[in-house]
CSV table of N, CA, C and O in Angstrom, one decimal:
chain,number,residue,atom,x,y,z
X,1,UNK,N,93.3,98.4,124.8
X,1,UNK,CA,94.2,99.0,123.8
X,1,UNK,C,95.3,99.7,124.6
X,1,UNK,O,95.1,100.4,125.6
X,2,UNK,N,96.6,99.6,124.1
X,2,UNK,CA,97.7,100.2,124.7
X,2,UNK,C,98.4,101.1,123.7
X,2,UNK,O,98.6,100.7,122.6
X,3,UNK,N,98.7,102.3,124.1
X,3,UNK,CA,99.4,103.2,123.3
X,3,UNK,C,100.8,103.5,123.8
X,3,UNK,O,101.0,103.7,125.0
X,4,UNK,N,101.8,103.4,122.9
X,4,UNK,CA,103.2,103.6,123.3
X,4,UNK,C,103.7,104.9,122.6
X,4,UNK,O,103.4,105.1,121.4
X,5,UNK,N,104.4,105.7,123.4
X,5,UNK,CA,104.9,106.9,122.8
X,5,UNK,C,106.4,107.0,123.2
X,5,UNK,O,106.8,107.0,124.3
X,6,UNK,N,107.2,107.1,122.1
X,6,UNK,CA,108.7,107.3,122.3
X,6,UNK,C,109.0,108.8,122.3
X,6,UNK,O,108.4,109.6,121.7
X,7,UNK,N,110.1,109.0,123.0
X,7,UNK,CA,110.7,110.4,123.0
X,7,UNK,C,112.2,110.3,123.3
X,7,UNK,O,112.7,109.2,123.7
X,8,UNK,N,112.9,111.3,123.0
X,8,UNK,CA,114.3,111.4,123.3
X,8,UNK,C,115.3,111.3,122.1
X,8,UNK,O,116.5,111.4,122.3
X,9,UNK,N,114.7,111.1,121.0
X,9,UNK,CA,115.6,111.0,119.8
X,9,UNK,C,116.1,112.4,119.4
X,9,UNK,O,115.7,113.4,120.0
X,10,UNK,N,117.0,112.4,118.5
X,10,UNK,CA,117.6,113.7,118.0
X,10,UNK,C,118.8,113.5,117.2
X,10,UNK,O,119.2,112.4,116.8
X,11,UNK,N,119.6,114.6,117.1
X,11,UNK,CA,120.8,114.6,116.3
X,11,UNK,C,122.0,114.6,117.3
X,11,UNK,O,122.0,115.5,118.2
X,12,UNK,N,122.9,113.7,117.2
X,12,UNK,CA,124.1,113.6,118.1
X,12,UNK,C,125.3,113.3,117.3
X,12,UNK,O,125.2,112.6,116.2
X,13,UNK,N,126.5,113.8,117.7
X,13,UNK,CA,127.7,113.4,117.1
X,13,UNK,C,128.2,112.0,117.5
X,13,UNK,O,127.8,111.5,118.6
X,14,UNK,N,128.9,111.4,116.6
X,14,UNK,CA,129.5,110.1,116.9
X,14,UNK,C,130.2,110.1,118.2
X,14,UNK,O,131.0,111.1,118.5
X,15,UNK,N,130.0,109.1,119.0
X,15,UNK,CA,130.6,109.1,120.4
X,15,UNK,C,129.8,109.6,121.5
X,15,UNK,O,130.1,109.4,122.6
X,16,UNK,N,128.7,110.3,121.1
X,16,UNK,CA,127.8,110.9,122.1
X,16,UNK,C,126.8,109.9,122.6
X,16,UNK,O,126.8,108.7,122.3
X,17,UNK,N,125.9,110.4,123.4
X,17,UNK,CA,124.9,109.6,124.0
X,17,UNK,C,123.5,110.2,123.9
X,17,UNK,O,123.3,111.4,123.8
X,18,UNK,N,122.5,109.3,124.0
X,18,UNK,CA,121.1,109.7,124.0
X,18,UNK,C,120.3,108.7,124.9
X,18,UNK,O,120.8,107.6,125.0
X,19,UNK,N,119.3,109.2,125.5
X,19,UNK,CA,118.4,108.2,126.2
X,19,UNK,C,117.0,108.3,125.7
X,19,UNK,O,116.4,109.4,125.7
X,20,UNK,N,116.5,107.2,125.2
X,20,UNK,CA,115.1,107.2,124.7
X,20,UNK,C,114.2,106.7,125.8
X,20,UNK,O,114.6,105.9,126.6
X,21,UNK,N,113.0,107.2,125.7
X,21,UNK,CA,112.0,106.8,126.7
X,21,UNK,C,110.7,106.3,125.9
X,21,UNK,O,110.4,106.8,124.8
X,22,UNK,N,110.0,105.4,126.5
X,22,UNK,CA,108.8,104.9,125.9
X,22,UNK,C,107.8,104.7,127.0
X,22,UNK,O,108.0,104.0,128.0
X,23,UNK,N,106.7,105.5,127.0
X,23,UNK,CA,105.7,105.5,128.0
X,23,UNK,C,104.4,104.9,127.5
X,23,UNK,O,103.9,105.2,126.4
X,24,UNK,N,103.8,104.0,128.2
X,24,UNK,CA,102.6,103.3,127.8
X,24,UNK,C,101.4,104.0,128.5
X,24,UNK,O,101.5,104.4,129.7
X,25,UNK,N,100.3,104.0,127.8
X,25,UNK,CA,99.1,104.6,128.3
X,25,UNK,C,97.9,103.8,127.8
X,25,UNK,O,98.0,102.9,126.9
X,26,UNK,N,96.7,104.1,128.3
X,26,UNK,CA,95.5,103.3,127.9
X,26,UNK,C,95.3,102.2,128.8
X,26,UNK,O,95.5,102.3,130.0
X,27,UNK,N,94.9,101.1,128.2
X,27,UNK,CA,94.6,99.9,129.0
X,27,UNK,C,95.9,99.4,129.7
X,27,UNK,O,97.0,99.3,129.1
X,28,UNK,N,95.7,99.1,131.0
X,28,UNK,CA,96.8,98.7,131.8
X,28,UNK,C,97.2,97.3,131.5
X,28,UNK,O,96.3,96.4,131.7
X,29,UNK,N,98.4,97.0,131.1
X,29,UNK,CA,98.9,95.7,130.9
X,29,UNK,C,100.1,95.5,131.8
X,29,UNK,O,101.2,96.2,131.5
X,30,UNK,N,100.1,94.7,132.7
X,30,UNK,CA,101.2,94.6,133.7
X,30,UNK,C,102.2,93.5,133.3
X,30,UNK,O,103.4,93.7,133.6
X,31,UNK,N,101.7,92.4,132.8
X,31,UNK,CA,102.6,91.3,132.5
X,31,UNK,C,103.1,91.3,131.0
X,31,UNK,O,102.8,90.4,130.3
X,32,UNK,N,103.8,92.4,130.6
X,32,UNK,CA,104.2,92.4,129.2
X,32,UNK,C,105.7,92.7,129.2
X,32,UNK,O,106.3,93.4,130.0
X,33,UNK,N,106.4,92.0,128.2
X,33,UNK,CA,107.8,92.2,127.9
X,33,UNK,C,107.8,93.4,126.9
X,33,UNK,O,106.9,93.7,126.2
X,34,UNK,N,109.0,94.0,126.9
X,34,UNK,CA,109.2,95.2,126.0
X,34,UNK,C,110.4,95.0,125.2
X,34,UNK,O,111.3,94.2,125.5
X,35,UNK,N,110.4,95.6,124.0
X,35,UNK,CA,111.6,95.6,123.2
X,35,UNK,C,111.8,96.9,122.5
X,35,UNK,O,110.9,97.7,122.3
X,36,UNK,N,113.0,97.2,122.1
X,36,UNK,CA,113.4,98.3,121.3
X,36,UNK,C,113.8,97.8,119.9
X,36,UNK,O,114.7,96.8,119.9
X,37,UNK,N,113.3,98.4,118.9
X,37,UNK,CA,113.7,98.0,117.5
X,37,UNK,C,114.1,99.2,116.8
X,37,UNK,O,113.8,100.4,117.2
X,38,UNK,N,114.8,99.0,115.7
X,38,UNK,CA,115.2,100.2,114.9
X,38,UNK,C,115.1,99.8,113.4
X,38,UNK,O,115.3,98.7,113.0
X,39,UNK,N,114.9,100.8,112.6
X,39,UNK,CA,114.8,100.6,111.1
X,39,UNK,C,115.5,101.8,110.4
X,39,UNK,O,115.2,102.9,110.5
X,40,UNK,N,116.6,101.4,109.8
X,40,UNK,CA,117.4,102.4,109.0
X,40,UNK,C,116.8,102.5,107.6
X,40,UNK,O,116.1,101.6,107.1
X,41,UNK,N,117.1,103.6,106.9
X,41,UNK,CA,116.6,103.7,105.5
X,41,UNK,C,116.9,102.6,104.6
X,41,UNK,O,118.0,102.1,104.5
X,42,UNK,N,115.9,102.0,104.0
X,42,UNK,CA,116.1,100.9,103.1
X,42,UNK,C,116.3,99.6,103.8
X,42,UNK,O,116.6,98.6,103.1
X,43,UNK,N,116.2,99.5,105.1
X,43,UNK,CA,116.4,98.3,105.8
X,43,UNK,C,115.2,97.8,106.5
X,43,UNK,O,114.2,98.5,106.7
X,44,UNK,N,115.2,96.6,107.0
X,44,UNK,CA,114.1,96.0,107.8
X,44,UNK,C,114.2,96.5,109.2
X,44,UNK,O,115.1,97.2,109.6
X,45,UNK,N,113.2,96.1,110.0
X,45,UNK,CA,113.1,96.5,111.4
X,45,UNK,C,113.8,95.4,112.2
X,45,UNK,O,113.4,94.2,112.2
X,46,UNK,N,114.9,95.8,112.9
X,46,UNK,CA,115.7,94.9,113.6
X,46,UNK,C,115.6,95.1,115.1
X,46,UNK,O,115.5,96.2,115.6
X,47,UNK,N,115.7,94.0,115.9
X,47,UNK,CA,115.6,94.1,117.3
X,47,UNK,C,117.0,94.7,117.8
X,47,UNK,O,118.0,94.4,117.3
X,48,UNK,N,116.8,95.5,118.8
X,48,UNK,CA,118.0,96.1,119.5
X,48,UNK,C,118.2,95.6,120.9
X,48,UNK,O,119.3,95.2,121.3
X,49,UNK,N,117.1,95.6,121.6
X,49,UNK,CA,117.2,95.1,123.0
X,49,UNK,C,115.8,94.7,123.5
X,49,UNK,O,114.8,95.3,123.1
X,50,UNK,N,115.8,93.8,124.4
X,50,UNK,CA,114.5,93.3,124.9
X,50,UNK,C,114.6,93.2,126.4
X,50,UNK,O,115.7,93.0,127.0
X,51,UNK,N,113.5,93.2,127.1
X,51,UNK,CA,113.5,93.1,128.6
X,51,UNK,C,112.2,92.4,129.0
X,51,UNK,O,111.1,92.6,128.5
X,52,UNK,N,112.4,91.5,130.0
X,52,UNK,CA,111.2,90.8,130.6
X,52,UNK,C,110.4,91.8,131.4
X,52,UNK,O,110.8,92.9,131.8
X,53,UNK,N,109.2,91.3,131.8
X,53,UNK,CA,108.3,92.1,132.7
X,53,UNK,C,109.0,92.5,133.9
X,53,UNK,O,108.9,93.7,134.4
X,54,UNK,N,109.7,91.6,134.6
X,54,UNK,CA,110.3,91.9,135.8
X,54,UNK,C,111.6,92.8,135.7
X,54,UNK,O,112.0,93.4,136.7
X,55,UNK,N,112.1,92.8,134.5
X,55,UNK,CA,113.3,93.5,134.3
X,55,UNK,C,114.6,92.7,134.7
X,55,UNK,O,115.7,93.2,134.5
X,56,UNK,N,114.4,91.5,135.1
X,56,UNK,CA,115.5,90.7,135.6
X,56,UNK,C,116.4,90.2,134.5
X,56,UNK,O,117.6,89.9,134.6
X,57,UNK,N,115.8,90.0,133.3
X,57,UNK,CA,116.5,89.5,132.1
X,57,UNK,C,116.4,90.5,131.0
X,57,UNK,O,115.4,91.0,130.7
X,58,UNK,N,117.6,90.6,130.3
X,58,UNK,CA,117.6,91.5,129.1
X,58,UNK,C,118.4,90.8,128.1
X,58,UNK,O,119.2,89.9,128.3
X,59,UNK,N,118.3,91.2,126.8
X,59,UNK,CA,119.0,90.7,125.7
X,59,UNK,C,119.3,91.8,124.7
X,59,UNK,O,118.5,92.7,124.6
X,60,UNK,N,120.5,91.7,124.1
X,60,UNK,CA,120.9,92.8,123.2
X,60,UNK,C,121.4,92.2,121.9
X,60,UNK,O,122.0,91.1,121.9
X,61,UNK,N,121.2,93.0,120.8
X,61,UNK,CA,121.8,92.6,119.6
X,61,UNK,C,123.3,92.8,119.7
X,61,UNK,O,123.8,93.7,120.4
X,62,UNK,N,124.1,92.0,119.0
X,62,UNK,CA,125.5,92.1,119.0
X,62,UNK,C,126.0,93.5,118.6
X,62,UNK,O,127.0,94.0,119.2
X,63,UNK,N,125.3,94.2,117.8
X,63,UNK,CA,125.8,95.4,117.3
X,63,UNK,C,125.7,96.5,118.3
X,63,UNK,O,126.4,97.6,118.2
X,64,UNK,N,124.9,96.3,119.4
X,64,UNK,CA,124.8,97.4,120.4
X,64,UNK,C,125.3,96.9,121.8
X,64,UNK,O,125.3,97.7,122.7
X,65,UNK,N,125.6,95.6,121.9
X,65,UNK,CA,126.0,95.1,123.2
X,65,UNK,C,127.2,95.8,123.8
X,65,UNK,O,128.2,96.1,123.1
X,66,UNK,N,127.1,96.2,125.0
X,66,UNK,CA,128.2,97.0,125.7
X,66,UNK,C,128.0,98.5,125.5
X,66,UNK,O,128.7,99.2,126.2
X,67,UNK,N,127.1,98.9,124.6
X,67,UNK,CA,126.9,100.3,124.4
X,67,UNK,C,125.6,100.8,124.8
X,67,UNK,O,125.4,101.9,125.3
X,68,UNK,N,124.6,100.0,124.6
X,68,UNK,CA,123.2,100.3,124.9
X,68,UNK,C,122.7,99.5,126.2
X,68,UNK,O,123.1,98.4,126.4
X,69,UNK,N,121.8,100.2,126.9
X,69,UNK,CA,121.2,99.5,128.1
X,69,UNK,C,119.7,99.8,128.1
X,69,UNK,O,119.3,100.9,128.0
X,70,UNK,N,119.0,98.7,128.2
X,70,UNK,CA,117.5,98.8,128.3
X,70,UNK,C,117.2,98.6,129.8
X,70,UNK,O,117.7,97.8,130.5
X,71,UNK,N,116.2,99.4,130.2
X,71,UNK,CA,115.7,99.3,131.6
X,71,UNK,C,114.2,99.7,131.6
X,71,UNK,O,113.7,100.2,130.6
X,72,UNK,N,113.6,99.4,132.7
X,72,UNK,CA,112.2,99.8,132.8
X,72,UNK,C,111.8,100.1,134.2
X,72,UNK,O,112.4,99.7,135.2
X,73,UNK,N,110.8,101.0,134.3
X,73,UNK,CA,110.2,101.4,135.6
X,73,UNK,C,108.7,101.1,135.5
X,73,UNK,O,108.0,102.0,134.9
X,74,UNK,N,108.3,100.0,135.9
X,74,UNK,CA,106.9,99.6,135.8
X,74,UNK,C,105.9,100.5,136.5
X,74,UNK,O,104.8,100.7,136.1
X,75,UNK,N,106.4,101.1,137.6
X,75,UNK,CA,105.5,102.1,138.3
X,75,UNK,C,105.2,103.3,137.4
X,75,UNK,O,104.1,103.9,137.6
X,76,UNK,N,106.1,103.6,136.5
X,76,UNK,CA,105.9,104.7,135.6
X,76,UNK,C,105.4,104.3,134.2
X,76,UNK,O,105.3,105.1,133.3
X,77,UNK,N,105.3,103.0,134.0
X,77,UNK,CA,104.9,102.4,132.7
X,77,UNK,C,105.8,102.9,131.6
X,77,UNK,O,105.4,103.2,130.5
X,78,UNK,N,107.1,102.9,132.0
X,78,UNK,CA,108.1,103.5,131.1
X,78,UNK,C,109.3,102.5,130.9
X,78,UNK,O,109.7,101.9,131.8
X,79,UNK,N,109.8,102.4,129.6
X,79,UNK,CA,111.0,101.7,129.3
X,79,UNK,C,112.0,102.7,128.7
X,79,UNK,O,111.6,103.6,128.0
X,80,UNK,N,113.2,102.5,129.0
X,80,UNK,CA,114.3,103.3,128.6
X,80,UNK,C,115.3,102.6,127.8
X,80,UNK,O,115.5,101.4,127.9
X,81,UNK,N,116.0,103.3,126.9
X,81,UNK,CA,117.1,102.8,126.2
X,81,UNK,C,118.2,103.9,126.2
X,81,UNK,O,118.1,104.9,125.6
X,82,UNK,N,119.2,103.6,127.1
X,82,UNK,CA,120.4,104.4,127.2
X,82,UNK,C,121.4,104.0,126.1
X,82,UNK,O,121.8,102.9,126.0
X,83,UNK,N,121.7,105.0,125.2
X,83,UNK,CA,122.6,104.7,124.1
X,83,UNK,C,123.9,105.5,124.3
X,83,UNK,O,123.8,106.7,124.3
X,84,UNK,N,125.0,104.8,124.4
X,84,UNK,CA,126.3,105.4,124.6
X,84,UNK,C,127.2,105.1,123.4
X,84,UNK,O,126.9,104.1,122.7
X,85,UNK,N,128.2,105.8,123.2
X,85,UNK,CA,129.2,105.6,122.2
X,85,UNK,C,128.6,105.4,120.8
X,85,UNK,O,128.8,104.4,120.1
X,86,UNK,N,127.7,106.3,120.5
X,86,UNK,CA,126.9,106.2,119.3
X,86,UNK,C,127.8,106.2,118.0
X,86,UNK,O,128.7,107.0,118.0
X,87,UNK,N,127.4,105.5,117.1
X,87,UNK,CA,128.1,105.4,115.8
X,87,UNK,C,127.1,105.8,114.7
X,87,UNK,O,125.9,105.8,114.8
X,88,UNK,N,127.7,106.2,113.5
X,88,UNK,CA,126.9,106.6,112.4
X,88,UNK,C,125.9,105.5,112.0
X,88,UNK,O,124.8,105.8,111.6
X,89,UNK,N,126.3,104.2,112.1
X,89,UNK,CA,125.4,103.2,111.7
X,89,UNK,C,124.2,103.0,112.7
X,89,UNK,O,123.4,102.1,112.4
X,90,UNK,N,124.2,103.7,113.8
X,90,UNK,CA,123.1,103.6,114.7
X,90,UNK,C,121.9,104.5,114.2
X,90,UNK,O,120.9,104.5,114.8
X,91,UNK,N,122.2,105.3,113.2
X,91,UNK,CA,121.2,106.2,112.6
X,91,UNK,C,120.0,105.4,112.2
X,91,UNK,O,120.1,104.5,111.3
X,92,UNK,N,118.8,105.7,112.7
X,92,UNK,CA,117.6,104.9,112.4
X,92,UNK,C,116.4,105.5,113.1
X,92,UNK,O,116.6,106.4,113.9
X,93,UNK,N,115.2,105.1,112.7
X,93,UNK,CA,114.0,105.3,113.5
X,93,UNK,C,113.9,104.2,114.6
X,93,UNK,O,114.0,103.0,114.2
X,94,UNK,N,113.8,104.6,115.8
X,94,UNK,CA,113.7,103.7,116.9
X,94,UNK,C,112.3,103.5,117.4
X,94,UNK,O,111.6,104.5,117.6
X,95,UNK,N,111.9,102.3,117.5
X,95,UNK,CA,110.5,102.0,118.0
X,95,UNK,C,110.6,101.2,119.3
X,95,UNK,O,111.4,100.3,119.4
X,96,UNK,N,109.7,101.5,120.2
X,96,UNK,CA,109.4,100.6,121.3
X,96,UNK,C,108.2,99.7,121.0
X,96,UNK,O,107.3,100.1,120.2
X,97,UNK,N,108.2,98.6,121.6
X,97,UNK,CA,107.1,97.6,121.4
X,97,UNK,C,106.8,96.9,122.6
X,97,UNK,O,107.7,96.7,123.5
X,98,UNK,N,105.5,96.4,122.8
X,98,UNK,CA,105.1,95.6,123.9
X,98,UNK,C,104.4,94.4,123.4
X,98,UNK,O,103.7,94.4,122.4
X,99,UNK,N,104.6,93.3,124.2
X,99,UNK,CA,103.9,92.1,123.9
X,99,UNK,C,103.2,91.6,125.1
X,99,UNK,O,103.7,91.8,126.2
X,100,UNK,N,102.0,91.0,124.9
X,100,UNK,CA,101.2,90.5,126.1
X,100,UNK,C,101.7,89.2,126.6
X,100,UNK,O,101.1,88.2,126.7
X,101,UNK,N,103.0,89.2,127.0
X,101,UNK,CA,103.7,88.1,127.6
X,101,UNK,C,104.8,88.7,128.5
X,101,UNK,O,105.4,89.7,128.2
X,102,UNK,N,105.1,88.0,129.6
X,102,UNK,CA,106.1,88.4,130.4
X,102,UNK,C,107.5,88.1,129.9
X,102,UNK,O,108.5,88.6,130.3
X,103,UNK,N,107.5,87.2,128.8
X,103,UNK,CA,108.8,86.8,128.3
X,103,UNK,C,109.2,87.5,127.0
X,103,UNK,O,108.3,87.8,126.2
X,104,UNK,N,110.4,87.9,126.9
X,104,UNK,CA,110.9,88.7,125.8
X,104,UNK,C,111.1,87.8,124.6
X,104,UNK,O,111.2,86.6,124.6
X,105,UNK,N,111.1,88.5,123.4
X,105,UNK,CA,111.3,87.9,122.2
X,105,UNK,C,112.1,88.8,121.2
X,105,UNK,O,111.9,90.0,121.3
X,106,UNK,N,112.9,88.2,120.3
X,106,UNK,CA,113.6,89.1,119.3
X,106,UNK,C,112.8,89.3,118.1
X,106,UNK,O,113.2,90.1,117.2
X,107,UNK,N,111.7,88.6,118.0
X,107,UNK,CA,110.9,88.7,116.7
X,107,UNK,C,109.8,89.8,116.8
X,107,UNK,O,109.0,89.8,117.7
X,108,UNK,N,109.9,90.7,115.8
X,108,UNK,CA,109.0,91.8,115.8
X,108,UNK,C,107.5,91.3,115.7
X,108,UNK,O,106.6,92.0,116.2
X,109,UNK,N,107.3,90.2,115.1
X,109,UNK,CA,105.9,89.7,114.9
X,109,UNK,C,105.3,89.2,116.2
X,109,UNK,O,104.1,89.0,116.3
X,110,UNK,N,106.1,89.1,117.2
X,110,UNK,CA,105.6,88.7,118.5
X,110,UNK,C,105.1,89.8,119.4
X,110,UNK,O,104.5,89.6,120.4
X,111,UNK,N,105.2,91.0,118.9
X,111,UNK,CA,104.8,92.2,119.7
X,111,UNK,C,103.5,92.7,119.2
X,111,UNK,O,103.2,92.8,118.0
X,112,UNK,N,102.7,93.1,120.2
X,112,UNK,CA,101.3,93.5,119.9
X,112,UNK,C,101.1,95.0,119.8
X,112,UNK,O,100.1,95.4,119.1
X,113,UNK,N,101.9,95.8,120.4
X,113,UNK,CA,101.7,97.2,120.4
X,113,UNK,C,103.0,97.9,120.0
X,113,UNK,O,104.1,97.5,120.4
X,114,UNK,N,102.9,99.0,119.2
X,114,UNK,CA,104.1,99.7,118.7
X,114,UNK,C,103.9,101.2,118.9
X,114,UNK,O,102.8,101.7,118.8
X,115,UNK,N,105.0,101.8,119.2
X,115,UNK,CA,105.1,103.3,119.2
X,115,UNK,C,105.2,103.9,117.8
X,115,UNK,O,105.4,103.1,116.8
X,116,UNK,N,105.2,105.2,117.7
X,116,UNK,CA,105.2,105.8,116.4
X,116,UNK,C,106.7,106.0,115.9
X,116,UNK,O,106.9,106.3,114.7
X,117,UNK,N,107.6,105.8,116.8
X,117,UNK,CA,109.0,105.9,116.4
X,117,UNK,C,109.6,107.2,116.7
X,117,UNK,O,108.9,108.2,116.7
X,118,UNK,N,110.9,107.2,117.0
X,118,UNK,CA,111.6,108.5,117.2
X,118,UNK,C,112.9,108.4,116.4
X,118,UNK,O,113.6,107.4,116.4
X,119,UNK,N,113.3,109.5,115.7
X,119,UNK,CA,114.4,109.5,114.8
X,119,UNK,C,115.7,109.8,115.6
X,119,UNK,O,115.8,110.7,116.4
X,120,UNK,N,116.7,108.9,115.4
X,120,UNK,CA,118.0,109.1,116.0
X,120,UNK,C,119.0,109.3,114.8
X,120,UNK,O,119.1,108.4,113.9
X,121,UNK,N,119.7,110.4,114.8
X,121,UNK,CA,120.7,110.6,113.7
X,121,UNK,C,122.0,110.9,114.3
X,121,UNK,O,122.2,111.8,115.1
X,122,UNK,N,123.0,110.1,113.9
X,122,UNK,CA,124.4,110.2,114.4
X,122,UNK,C,125.2,110.7,113.3
X,122,UNK,O,125.4,110.0,112.3
X,123,UNK,N,125.9,111.8,113.5
X,123,UNK,CA,126.7,112.4,112.5
X,123,UNK,C,128.2,112.1,112.8
X,123,UNK,O,128.6,111.9,113.9
X,124,UNK,N,129.0,112.0,111.7
X,124,UNK,CA,130.4,111.8,111.8
X,124,UNK,C,131.2,112.7,110.9
X,124,UNK,O,132.4,112.8,111.0
């Protein structure tokens, strides 16, 4: 069993930045890809960014490309999401997720473990 815990959310003004962290604990799973998803009020859960086990490959939703950066430090069992130039439409609960595969996916159904979510609110 793998437990994921997100942190770093909060309230920020439009144009500001936040860095989210997701740390895994419990059963050690080394060959897993990670993803960040978000869910706005009344909306579905959408993929934001994904990263392979090695970190060599990343993928971003068009809405955040050029503004957000996903990275990972496997030695710390931690994945990060650096969010810059935040917009009001970025307001959502952000979730990290892990899948028992080294290859990333945009589909939430492909992920096996989920964090509890962290709220990001962007004011304008």
